[in-house]
Short mmCIF file of C-alpha atoms in Angstrom, two decimals:
data_model
loop_
_atom_site.label_atom_id
_atom_site.label_comp_id
_atom_site.label_asym_id
_atom_site.label_seq_id
_atom_site.Cartn_x
_atom_site.Cartn_y
_atom_site.Cartn_z
CA UNK I 231 -18.49 -47.51 8.57
CA UNK I 232 -14.80 -47.99 8.51
CA UNK I 233 -12.05 -46.43 11.02
CA UNK I 234 -8.29 -46.44 10.87
CA UNK I 235 -6.53 -49.08 13.09
CA UNK I 236 -2.86 -50.05 13.26
CA UNK I 237 -1.51 -52.95 11.74
CA UNK I 238 0.38 -55.11 14.33
CA UNK I 239 2.46 -57.01 11.90
CA UNK I 240 4.13 -53.44 11.02
CA UNK I 241 5.39 -52.57 14.27
CA UNK I 242 8.83 -53.64 14.88
CA UNK I 243 11.61 -53.11 17.39
CA UNK I 244 12.35 -49.66 15.91
CA UNK I 245 8.81 -48.34 16.71
CA UNK I 246 5.36 -48.23 14.68
CA UNK I 247 5.18 -47.09 11.03
CA UNK I 248 2.60 -44.56 11.12
CA UNK I 249 1.77 -44.65 7.71
CA UNK I 250 0.96 -48.18 7.31
CA UNK I 251 -2.47 -48.38 8.29
CA UNK I 252 -5.48 -50.77 7.62
CA UNK I 253 -9.21 -50.29 7.83
CA UNK I 254 -11.15 -52.32 10.16
CA UNK I 255 -14.98 -52.57 10.06
CA UNK I 256 -16.40 -50.25 13.09
CA UNK I 257 -19.63 -52.25 13.15
CA UNK I 258 -17.68 -55.44 14.16
CA UNK I 259 -15.57 -53.77 16.83
CA UNK I 260 -17.29 -50.68 17.90
CA UNK I 261 -20.88 -51.07 19.41
CA UNK I 262 -21.23 -47.78 21.30
CA UNK I 263 -20.87 -44.01 20.53
CA UNK I 264 -20.64 -40.53 22.15
CA UNK I 265 -22.51 -39.24 24.83
CA UNK I 266 -25.82 -37.93 22.99
CA UNK I 267 -26.92 -34.49 23.46
CA UNK I 268 -29.26 -33.79 26.24
CA UNK I 269 -28.18 -36.82 28.15
CA UNK I 270 -28.54 -36.67 31.87
CA UNK I 271 -26.66 -38.84 34.23
CA UNK I 272 -27.93 -40.05 37.49
CA UNK I 273 -28.02 -37.42 40.24
CA UNK I 274 -24.85 -38.73 42.21
CA UNK I 275 -22.98 -38.63 38.63
CA UNK I 276 -24.54 -35.45 37.70
CA UNK I 277 -23.12 -33.90 40.96
CA UNK I 278 -19.47 -35.56 40.44
CA UNK I 279 -19.54 -34.17 36.82
CA UNK I 280 -19.17 -30.23 38.28
CA UNK I 281 -15.78 -31.73 39.69
CA UNK I 282 -14.54 -33.93 37.02
CA UNK I 283 -16.25 -34.32 33.14
CA UNK I 284 -16.04 -38.00 32.73
CA UNK I 285 -18.94 -38.36 35.35
CA UNK I 286 -21.36 -36.52 33.17
CA UNK I 287 -20.66 -38.91 30.37
CA UNK I 288 -22.89 -42.13 29.27
CA UNK I 289 -21.68 -45.51 30.72
CA UNK I 290 -19.51 -46.29 27.92
CA UNK I 291 -17.84 -43.02 27.33
CA UNK I 292 -17.52 -42.50 30.99
CA UNK I 293 -15.88 -45.83 31.50
CA UNK I 294 -13.30 -45.19 28.42
CA UNK I 295 -12.23 -41.83 29.62
CA UNK I 296 -11.75 -42.89 33.07
CA UNK I 297 -9.71 -45.62 32.10
CA UNK I 298 -7.45 -43.35 30.11
CA UNK I 299 -7.55 -40.69 32.87
CA UNK I 300 -6.27 -43.58 35.41
CA UNK I 301 -3.61 -45.10 33.43
CA UNK I 302 -2.22 -42.46 31.19
CA UNK I 303 -3.18 -39.13 32.47
CA UNK I 304 -2.17 -39.82 36.10
CA UNK I 305 1.19 -41.31 35.10
CA UNK I 306 1.77 -38.05 33.20
CA UNK I 307 1.21 -35.98 36.19
CA UNK I 308 3.34 -38.13 38.39
CA UNK I 309 6.24 -37.81 36.10
CA UNK I 310 6.02 -33.97 35.53
CA UNK I 311 5.52 -33.39 39.08
CA UNK I 312 9.06 -35.29 39.88
CA UNK I 313 10.84 -33.23 37.13
CA UNK I 314 9.41 -29.99 38.63
CA UNK I 315 10.46 -31.09 42.29
CA UNK I 316 13.91 -31.37 41.38
CA UNK I 317 13.88 -27.93 39.58
CA UNK I 318 12.30 -26.23 42.52
CA UNK I 319 14.91 -27.97 44.95
CA UNK I 320 17.86 -26.06 43.47
CA UNK I 321 15.99 -22.85 44.59
CA UNK I 322 15.04 -24.19 47.72
CA UNK I 323 18.59 -25.57 48.32
CA UNK I 324 20.02 -22.12 47.57
CA UNK I 325 18.42 -20.20 50.44
CA UNK I 326 18.53 -23.42 52.81
CA UNK I 327 22.25 -23.58 52.88
CA UNK I 328 23.86 -24.46 49.61
CA UNK I 329 24.89 -20.94 49.09
CA UNK I 330 27.06 -20.79 52.00
CA UNK I 331 28.46 -24.31 51.98
CA UNK I 332 29.57 -24.21 48.34
CA UNK I 333 30.06 -20.35 48.53
CA UNK I 334 28.09 -19.36 45.85
CA UNK I 335 28.10 -15.53 46.20
CA UNK I 336 27.89 -14.63 42.35
CA UNK I 337 25.37 -15.60 39.44
CA UNK I 338 25.73 -19.49 40.34
CA UNK I 339 22.05 -19.61 41.20
CA UNK I 340 20.97 -18.22 37.76
CA UNK I 341 23.77 -20.11 35.99
CA UNK I 342 22.51 -23.37 37.29
CA UNK I 343 18.97 -22.56 35.45
CA UNK I 344 21.01 -21.38 32.43
CA UNK I 345 22.94 -24.60 31.99
CA UNK I 346 19.55 -26.47 32.48
CA UNK I 347 17.77 -24.39 29.93
CA UNK I 348 20.62 -24.79 27.40
CA UNK I 349 20.08 -28.60 27.82
CA UNK I 350 16.51 -28.22 27.34
CA UNK I 351 17.03 -26.11 24.29
CA UNK I 352 19.26 -28.71 22.55
CA UNK I 353 16.87 -31.57 23.25
CA UNK I 354 13.31 -30.12 22.97
CA UNK I 355 12.81 -30.02 18.93
CA UNK I 356 15.02 -32.88 18.19
CA UNK I 357 12.86 -34.99 20.72
CA UNK I 358 9.63 -34.29 18.85
CA UNK I 359 11.31 -35.00 15.68
CA UNK I 360 12.30 -38.53 16.87
CA UNK I 361 8.80 -39.22 18.16
CA UNK I 362 7.13 -37.94 15.00
CA UNK I 363 9.69 -39.88 12.86
CA UNK I 364 8.40 -43.28 14.43
CA UNK I 365 9.85 -43.98 17.56
CA UNK I 366 7.12 -44.74 20.32
CA UNK I 367 6.66 -42.39 22.93
CA UNK I 368 6.36 -45.24 25.49
CA UNK I 369 9.97 -46.16 24.59
CA UNK I 370 11.42 -42.56 24.16
CA UNK I 371 9.87 -40.90 27.26
CA UNK I 372 10.91 -43.66 30.05
CA UNK I 373 14.39 -43.74 28.60
CA UNK I 374 14.92 -40.16 29.05
CA UNK I 375 13.38 -40.35 32.64
CA UNK I 376 15.97 -43.18 33.30
CA UNK I 377 18.94 -40.95 32.32
CA UNK I 378 17.36 -37.90 34.14
CA UNK I 379 17.25 -39.72 37.41
CA UNK I 380 20.78 -40.87 36.86
CA UNK I 381 21.90 -37.28 36.61
CA UNK I 382 19.91 -36.05 39.56
CA UNK I 383 21.53 -38.55 41.70
CA UNK I 384 25.14 -37.82 40.42
CA UNK I 385 24.47 -34.10 41.70
CA UNK I 386 24.05 -35.12 45.46
CA UNK I 387 27.81 -36.05 45.12
CA UNK I 388 28.86 -32.46 43.69
CA UNK I 389 31.08 -30.38 46.27
CA UNK I 390 31.45 -27.22 43.87
CA UNK I 391 29.50 -25.50 41.21
CA UNK I 392 31.29 -26.44 38.21
CA UNK I 393 30.27 -30.31 37.88
CA UNK I 394 26.83 -29.10 38.82
CA UNK I 395 26.67 -27.06 35.50
CA UNK I 396 27.39 -30.08 33.35
CA UNK I 397 25.14 -32.30 35.43
CA UNK I 398 22.22 -29.50 35.04
CA UNK I 399 22.90 -29.41 31.04
CA UNK I 400 22.48 -33.16 31.04
CA UNK I 401 19.31 -32.86 33.10
CA UNK I 402 17.68 -30.62 30.90
CA UNK I 403 18.55 -32.66 28.00
CA UNK I 404 17.02 -35.74 29.24
CA UNK I 405 14.07 -33.86 30.57
CA UNK I 406 13.15 -31.99 27.29
CA UNK I 407 11.33 -34.97 26.30
CA UNK I 408 8.77 -35.00 28.80
CA UNK I 409 6.86 -31.53 28.57
CA UNK I 410 6.13 -31.53 24.94
CA UNK I 411 5.65 -35.09 24.22
CA UNK I 412 2.91 -35.73 27.05
CA UNK I 413 1.24 -32.66 25.65
CA UNK I 414 1.19 -34.19 22.24
CA UNK I 415 -0.21 -37.51 23.67
CA UNK I 416 -2.83 -35.67 25.81
CA UNK I 417 -3.90 -33.59 22.84
CA UNK I 418 -4.17 -36.71 20.58
CA UNK I 419 -6.59 -38.54 23.03
CA UNK I 420 -9.08 -36.02 24.47
CA UNK I 421 -12.00 -34.12 23.12
CA UNK I 422 -12.58 -30.26 23.31
CA UNK I 423 -14.98 -30.48 26.36
CA UNK I 424 -11.95 -32.39 28.01
CA UNK I 425 -8.80 -31.03 26.97
CA UNK I 426 -8.32 -27.54 28.50
CA UNK I 427 -8.81 -28.82 31.89
CA UNK I 428 -6.28 -31.99 31.40
CA UNK I 429 -3.78 -29.78 29.75
CA UNK I 430 -4.04 -27.01 32.56
CA UNK I 431 -3.82 -29.65 35.48
CA UNK I 432 -0.81 -31.37 33.58
CA UNK I 433 1.27 -28.12 33.56
CA UNK I 434 -0.20 -26.86 37.07
CA UNK I 435 1.35 -30.21 38.49
CA UNK I 436 4.43 -28.17 38.62
CA UNK I 437 2.58 -26.12 41.07
CA UNK I 438 1.88 -29.00 43.20
CA UNK I 439 5.22 -30.28 42.91
CA UNK I 440 6.89 -27.02 44.29
CA UNK I 441 4.78 -27.70 47.32
CA UNK I 442 6.78 -30.84 48.16
CA UNK I 443 10.34 -31.49 48.56
CA UNK I 444 12.46 -34.62 47.73
CA UNK I 445 11.54 -36.76 44.60
CA UNK I 446 10.32 -40.23 43.90
CA UNK I 447 12.53 -42.90 42.30
CA UNK I 448 11.79 -45.73 39.76
CA UNK I 449 8.62 -43.99 38.14
CA UNK I 450 10.30 -44.16 34.67
CA UNK I 451 9.91 -47.89 34.55
CA UNK I 452 6.15 -47.60 34.73
CA UNK I 453 6.30 -45.48 31.48
CA UNK I 454 7.21 -48.34 29.56
CA UNK I 455 3.83 -49.72 30.32
CA UNK I 456 1.48 -46.76 31.10
CA UNK I 457 2.23 -44.55 27.99
CA UNK I 458 -0.31 -45.46 25.23
CA UNK I 459 1.36 -43.67 22.47
CA UNK I 460 -1.21 -42.61 19.96
CA UNK I 461 -4.92 -43.82 19.18
CA UNK I 462 -3.95 -45.16 15.88
CA UNK I 463 -0.87 -47.05 17.11
CA UNK I 464 -1.66 -47.95 20.56
CA UNK I 465 -0.40 -51.24 22.17
CA UNK I 466 -1.30 -50.18 25.86
CA UNK I 467 -2.03 -53.36 27.59
CA UNK I 468 -4.87 -51.51 29.38
CA UNK I 469 -6.99 -51.18 26.36
CA UNK I 470 -8.84 -53.98 24.56
CA UNK I 471 -9.13 -53.98 20.57
CA UNK I 472 -12.67 -52.14 20.82
CA UNK I 473 -11.15 -49.46 23.18
CA UNK I 474 -8.40 -48.77 20.31
CA UNK I 475 -11.04 -48.42 17.93
CA UNK I 476 -13.05 -46.41 19.97
CA UNK I 477 -10.10 -43.89 20.73
CA UNK I 478 -9.58 -43.48 16.97
CA UNK I 479 -13.25 -42.96 16.46
CA UNK I 480 -13.50 -40.16 19.10
CA UNK I 481 -10.79 -38.24 17.29
CA UNK I 482 -12.20 -38.75 13.89
CA UNK I 483 -15.52 -37.47 15.30
CA UNK I 484 -14.06 -34.09 16.37
CA UNK I 485 -11.88 -33.83 13.30
CA UNK I 486 -8.64 -34.40 14.70
CA UNK I 487 -6.21 -36.35 12.29
CA UNK I 488 -4.00 -39.07 13.41
CA UNK I 489 -0.23 -38.69 13.42
CA UNK I 490 1.85 -39.93 10.51
CA UNK I 491 5.54 -40.45 9.98
CA UNK I 492 7.51 -37.21 9.41
CA UNK I 493 8.92 -36.59 6.11
CA UNK I 494 11.25 -33.90 5.15
CA UNK I 495 8.66 -32.48 2.81
CA UNK I 496 6.35 -32.47 5.76
CA UNK I 497 9.00 -30.52 8.11
CA UNK I 498 9.87 -27.94 5.60
CA UNK I 499 5.89 -27.42 4.86
CA UNK I 500 5.50 -26.72 8.70
CA UNK I 501 8.35 -24.47 9.18
CA UNK I 502 7.58 -22.24 6.12
CA UNK I 503 4.02 -21.72 7.03
CA UNK I 504 2.75 -19.22 9.54
CA UNK I 505 1.96 -21.71 12.18
CA UNK I 506 4.97 -21.95 14.47
CA UNK I 507 5.61 -18.33 14.57
CA UNK I 508 2.20 -17.16 15.40
CA UNK I 509 1.87 -19.62 17.97
CA UNK I 510 5.20 -18.64 19.63
CA UNK I 511 4.02 -15.06 20.27
CA UNK I 512 1.09 -15.70 22.77
CA UNK I 513 2.68 -18.91 23.91
CA UNK I 514 6.04 -17.10 25.22
CA UNK I 515 5.43 -14.00 26.18
CA UNK I 516 4.03 -14.48 29.53
CA UNK I 517 6.89 -16.92 30.60
CA UNK I 518 9.46 -14.48 29.21
CA UNK I 519 8.62 -11.81 31.98
CA UNK I 520 7.84 -14.33 34.75
CA UNK I 521 9.21 -13.38 38.24
CA UNK I 522 7.57 -15.97 40.50
CA UNK I 523 10.90 -17.92 40.66
CA UNK I 524 12.27 -14.98 42.65
CA UNK I 525 9.58 -14.73 45.36
CA UNK I 526 11.83 -16.44 47.89
CA UNK I 527 14.91 -13.94 47.34
CA UNK I 528 12.70 -10.99 48.31
CA UNK I 529 11.41 -12.68 51.48
CA UNK I 530 15.24 -13.35 52.27
CA UNK I 531 15.71 -9.75 51.96
CA UNK I 532 13.30 -8.92 54.55
CA UNK I 533 14.65 -8.04 58.10
CA UNK I 534 13.38 -7.39 61.61
CA UNK I 535 16.27 -5.18 62.77
CA UNK I 536 19.53 -6.85 62.13
CA UNK I 537 17.85 -10.35 62.12
CA UNK I 538 15.96 -12.00 59.24
CA UNK I 539 12.15 -11.66 59.12
CA UNK I 540 11.60 -15.32 58.08
CA UNK I 541 13.38 -18.78 58.98
CA UNK I 542 14.86 -20.97 56.23
CA UNK I 543 11.64 -23.24 56.86
CA UNK I 544 9.60 -20.19 56.02
CA UNK I 545 11.44 -19.11 53.08
CA UNK I 546 10.50 -22.48 51.67
CA UNK I 547 7.09 -22.84 52.56
CA UNK I 548 5.73 -19.45 52.08
CA UNK I 549 5.86 -19.51 48.28
CA UNK I 550 3.82 -22.59 48.39
CA UNK I 551 0.92 -20.34 48.82
CA UNK I 552 1.46 -19.04 45.26
CA UNK I 553 1.63 -22.63 44.03
CA UNK I 554 -1.62 -23.24 45.77
CA UNK I 555 -3.15 -20.31 44.15
CA UNK I 556 -1.87 -21.30 40.58
CA UNK I 557 -3.49 -25.00 41.21
CA UNK I 558 -6.78 -23.60 42.11
CA UNK I 559 -6.75 -21.18 39.28
CA UNK I 560 -5.69 -23.71 36.80
CA UNK I 561 -8.69 -25.99 37.86
CA UNK I 562 -11.37 -23.22 37.74
CA UNK I 563 -10.26 -21.26 34.62
CA UNK I 564 -9.57 -24.56 32.73
CA UNK I 565 -13.06 -25.86 33.63
CA UNK I 566 -14.72 -22.74 32.60
CA UNK I 567 -12.78 -22.88 29.11
CA UNK I 568 -13.93 -26.53 28.54
CA UNK I 569 -17.58 -25.53 29.55
CA UNK I 570 -17.35 -22.75 27.13
CA UNK I 571 -15.17 -24.30 24.51
CA UNK I 572 -13.21 -21.40 23.73
CA UNK I 573 -9.69 -20.66 24.90
CA UNK I 574 -8.42 -17.14 24.30
CA UNK I 575 -10.69 -14.94 26.52
CA UNK I 576 -9.75 -17.08 29.57
CA UNK I 577 -5.89 -16.80 28.50
CA UNK I 578 -6.39 -12.88 28.56
CA UNK I 579 -8.11 -13.36 31.70
CA UNK I 580 -5.21 -15.25 33.38
CA UNK I 581 -2.38 -12.86 31.76
CA UNK I 582 -4.21 -10.01 33.46
CA UNK I 583 -2.99 -10.99 37.00
CA UNK I 584 0.69 -11.35 35.92
CA UNK I 585 0.32 -7.72 34.31
CA UNK I 586 -1.33 -6.23 37.61
CA UNK I 587 1.55 -7.90 39.95
CA UNK I 588 4.14 -6.75 37.38
CA UNK I 589 2.53 -3.02 37.79
CA UNK I 590 2.41 -3.19 41.57
CA UNK I 591 6.23 -4.46 41.53
CA UNK I 592 7.36 -1.81 39.34
CA UNK I 593 5.99 0.91 41.31
CA UNK I 594 7.45 -0.45 44.56
CA UNK I 595 10.87 -0.93 42.55
CA UNK I 596 10.83 2.76 41.61
CA UNK I 597 9.50 4.00 45.15
CA UNK I 598 10.33 1.37 47.68
CA UNK I 599 8.93 3.59 50.82
CA UNK I 600 5.63 4.12 49.23
CA UNK I 601 4.65 0.53 49.16
CA UNK I 602 4.25 -1.62 52.34
CA UNK I 603 5.28 -4.98 52.38
CA UNK I 604 1.78 -6.35 52.45
CA UNK I 605 1.16 -5.11 49.04
CA UNK I 606 4.48 -6.20 47.59
CA UNK I 607 3.39 -9.79 48.93
CA UNK I 608 0.00 -9.59 47.35
CA UNK I 609 1.79 -8.62 44.14
CA UNK I 610 4.21 -11.65 44.31
CA UNK I 611 1.54 -13.77 45.07
CA UNK I 612 -1.03 -13.00 42.33
CA UNK I 613 1.55 -13.65 39.36
CA UNK I 614 0.90 -17.20 40.21
CA UNK I 615 -3.00 -16.73 39.17
CA UNK I 616 -1.65 -16.36 35.64
CA UNK I 617 -0.50 -20.01 35.46
CA UNK I 618 -3.35 -21.48 33.39
CA UNK I 619 -2.24 -19.07 30.56
CA UNK I 620 0.13 -21.18 29.10
CA UNK I 621 -1.66 -24.84 29.11
CA UNK I 622 -4.76 -22.89 27.90
CA UNK I 623 -2.59 -21.65 24.73
CA UNK I 624 -1.43 -25.30 24.06
CA UNK I 625 -5.08 -26.54 24.06
CA UNK I 626 -6.13 -23.83 21.61
CA UNK I 627 -2.96 -24.67 19.35
CA UNK I 628 -3.89 -28.47 19.57
CA UNK I 629 -7.50 -27.59 18.38
CA UNK I 630 -6.64 -25.19 15.72
CA UNK I 631 -3.81 -27.47 14.11
CA UNK I 632 -5.92 -30.58 14.69
CA UNK I 633 -5.45 -31.27 11.05
CA UNK I 634 -1.97 -32.45 11.45
CA UNK I 635 -0.49 -34.10 14.46
CA UNK I 636 3.02 -33.60 13.26
CA UNK I 637 2.59 -30.01 13.49
CA UNK I 638 1.17 -30.06 17.08
CA UNK I 639 4.18 -32.08 18.00
CA UNK I 640 6.75 -30.03 16.25
CA UNK I 641 5.20 -26.49 16.78
CA UNK I 642 5.19 -27.15 20.80
CA UNK I 643 8.86 -28.64 20.57
CA UNK I 644 9.82 -25.16 18.72
CA UNK I 645 8.09 -23.07 20.90
CA UNK I 646 9.91 -24.98 23.93
CA UNK I 647 13.14 -24.38 22.18
CA UNK I 648 12.78 -20.54 21.78
CA UNK I 649 11.59 -20.48 25.35
CA UNK I 650 14.41 -21.98 26.84
CA UNK I 651 16.68 -20.17 24.31
CA UNK I 652 15.35 -17.18 26.04
CA UNK I 653 15.31 -18.48 29.62
CA UNK I 654 19.10 -19.27 29.19
CA UNK I 655 20.20 -15.69 29.14
CA UNK I 656 17.31 -13.40 30.10
CA UNK I 657 17.35 -13.92 33.87
CA UNK I 658 20.96 -12.97 33.94
CA UNK I 659 20.06 -9.69 32.54
CA UNK I 660 16.33 -8.93 33.82
CA UNK I 661 16.70 -10.63 37.41
CA UNK I 662 20.30 -10.72 38.25
CA UNK I 663 20.75 -12.42 41.84
CA UNK I 664 23.35 -9.84 43.24
CA UNK I 665 20.62 -6.98 42.43
CA UNK I 666 17.69 -8.87 44.26
CA UNK I 667 15.09 -7.94 45.44
CA UNK I 668 14.97 -4.77 43.31
CA UNK I 669 15.92 -5.08 39.67
CA UNK I 670 16.65 -2.40 36.89
CA UNK I 671 14.99 -3.93 34.06
CA UNK I 672 12.99 -7.21 35.31
CA UNK I 673 9.51 -5.65 36.33
CA UNK I 674 9.51 -3.25 33.45
CA UNK I 675 9.96 -6.17 30.91
CA UNK I 676 7.35 -8.18 32.72
CA UNK I 677 4.94 -5.32 31.87
CA UNK I 678 6.06 -5.02 28.37
CA UNK I 679 5.72 -9.01 28.03
CA UNK I 680 2.16 -8.96 29.37
CA UNK I 681 1.19 -6.18 26.65
CA UNK I 682 2.93 -8.20 23.89
CA UNK I 683 1.00 -11.39 25.20
CA UNK I 684 -2.35 -9.30 24.43
CA UNK I 685 -1.36 -8.50 21.09
CA UNK I 686 -0.14 -11.89 20.26
CA UNK I 687 -3.39 -13.49 21.54
CA UNK I 688 -5.04 -11.08 19.18
CA UNK I 689 -2.73 -11.87 16.24
CA UNK I 690 -3.05 -15.62 16.55
CA UNK I 691 -6.96 -15.47 17.02
CA UNK I 692 -7.26 -13.36 13.67
CA UNK I 693 -5.01 -15.28 11.52
CA UNK I 694 -6.74 -18.50 12.56
CA UNK I 695 -10.03 -17.09 11.36
CA UNK I 696 -8.40 -15.68 8.27
CA UNK I 697 -6.73 -19.15 7.11
CA UNK I 698 -10.13 -20.92 8.16
CA UNK I 699 -12.08 -18.61 5.77
CA UNK I 700 -9.16 -18.99 3.19
CA UNK I 701 -9.38 -22.78 3.03
CA UNK I 702 -13.22 -22.81 3.21
CA UNK I 703 -13.51 -24.53 6.18
CA UNK I 704 -16.56 -24.73 8.73
CA UNK I 705 -16.85 -25.44 12.39
CA UNK I 706 -18.03 -28.80 13.57
CA UNK I 707 -20.60 -29.42 16.32
CA UNK I 708 -17.49 -29.23 18.72
CA UNK I 709 -16.67 -25.87 17.51
CA UNK I 710 -13.57 -26.90 15.77
CA UNK I 711 -12.46 -26.34 11.93
CA UNK I 712 -12.74 -29.11 9.66
CA UNK I 713 -13.08 -29.27 5.80
CA UNK I 714 -16.84 -28.77 4.53
CA UNK I 715 -16.77 -32.43 3.08
CA UNK I 716 -15.28 -33.93 6.24
CA UNK I 717 -18.46 -32.23 8.26
CA UNK I 718 -20.69 -34.06 6.22
CA UNK I 719 -18.93 -37.55 6.51
CA UNK I 720 -19.05 -36.68 10.52
CA UNK I 721 -22.76 -36.42 10.48
CA UNK I 722 -23.18 -39.53 8.51
CA UNK I 723 -20.81 -41.66 10.78
CA UNK I 724 -22.66 -40.33 13.77
CA UNK I 725 -26.00 -41.39 12.30
CA UNK I 726 -24.57 -44.85 11.33
CA UNK I 727 -23.24 -45.41 14.67
CA UNK I 728 -26.82 -44.42 16.16
CA UNK I 729 -28.46 -47.09 13.88
CA UNK I 730 -25.65 -49.65 14.99
CA UNK I 731 -26.63 -48.88 18.70
CA UNK I 732 -30.29 -49.53 17.98
CA UNK I 733 -29.81 -52.74 15.93
CA UNK I 734 -26.56 -54.37 17.24
CA UNK I 735 -25.24 -55.54 20.75
CA UNK I 736 -24.00 -52.76 22.85
CA UNK I 737 -20.73 -52.98 24.71
CA UNK I 738 -21.58 -52.86 28.36
CA UNK I 739 -19.53 -50.86 31.08
CA UNK I 740 -18.28 -54.27 32.33
CA UNK I 741 -16.66 -55.06 29.05
CA UNK I 742 -14.74 -51.63 29.29
#
């Protein structure tokens, strides 16, 4: 049996050559296999597996996945948390004195977000083109993080809104690499029973970030050493050669194709297909109508007589309850999704929370005296429970488009581009700051986007099934679509590995 591996001689300063791959003899370097069906870990590990899936695997695979989690996944969480902390600090600072100190009584709060979104829009898709064209993520991501940290520090010296606009644009440009790139990397290393939880926790680290203030510096340097690139070209220091081979084999077993160098022909093929556009539908609908970022403006409007009901500290602390709800829901819903190995029902479940909150707030918006503050508080908080929707959509896309890593990267970059293009102007129309906390169009639009999301999920589900049937593809044992011939090859490879396990020396947990 053979697996694909990278040719170290083909990797230069400019990055990897994805198409220059060589075959290596699997029996010489891989002497362990997946966790067999029916495997029962020791009692202690079995209990821990209900919290984190890696504990439920056989020793070889458990050690590999935990190594990957520790070095790559934790770094991705820390990196994303820091970026979101900076974004949330703008909102916190606005209600904590920035508005009066800089005399920001117009649309400046929304314009800070608009200029950030414009930068993000400008960099999102080009960033994915750069990565899929041959530049290593382990070079590209940390470089963008260093630039981002520089722009953040410059904002501290601003004494008016005008220079902040420019710096927010540059921040968005530098930050645009983080979210789609890490999603592409995570989707290239984990199997279906692992992917949903990690996608959700990665995106929900934003909720954790919003619960803290300040930001951590110098994390960008670690990225040059922690980001592992992709299984077929990794040079991560924490992986030995048999780990690299094993990583490639894990993805082959589930039918996920390795990344290849992007060509003009491939780019054209992707964007003349249905894939980017059907993915956009369910991916963006919920975020278009999101109103969670305006929670503290409603809190700020509440008064006891002539005095404000909540202090500045409370205005920043109370919304963290919503962030906590988002974190808990992300873990629970993603765990159920991984266990069931199906995404779309849980997306509908998550979106329903946003729909319920939007309906309540629109009723309150129309009849302010008919809905008390406790119900409005509930509606503001329940929207955070829809947080698992978008990362589950990304996991669904990664599994549905697993025949092309290039497609996964570009489609997500395109989705983020459209998302931020719309976010550059929609808040100014739907949730204008001078109208807070009542909005003429905001909550109506949120209801409409939620309903549109249900239709988008149904359309994406139907077209995926149609495309699979049209191509004559079948589902493998992981519930993922593969070509019929590949299914038989996977079964033969599993049998060959089992024979290797019986006849050859094994890699022990200590060697991992």
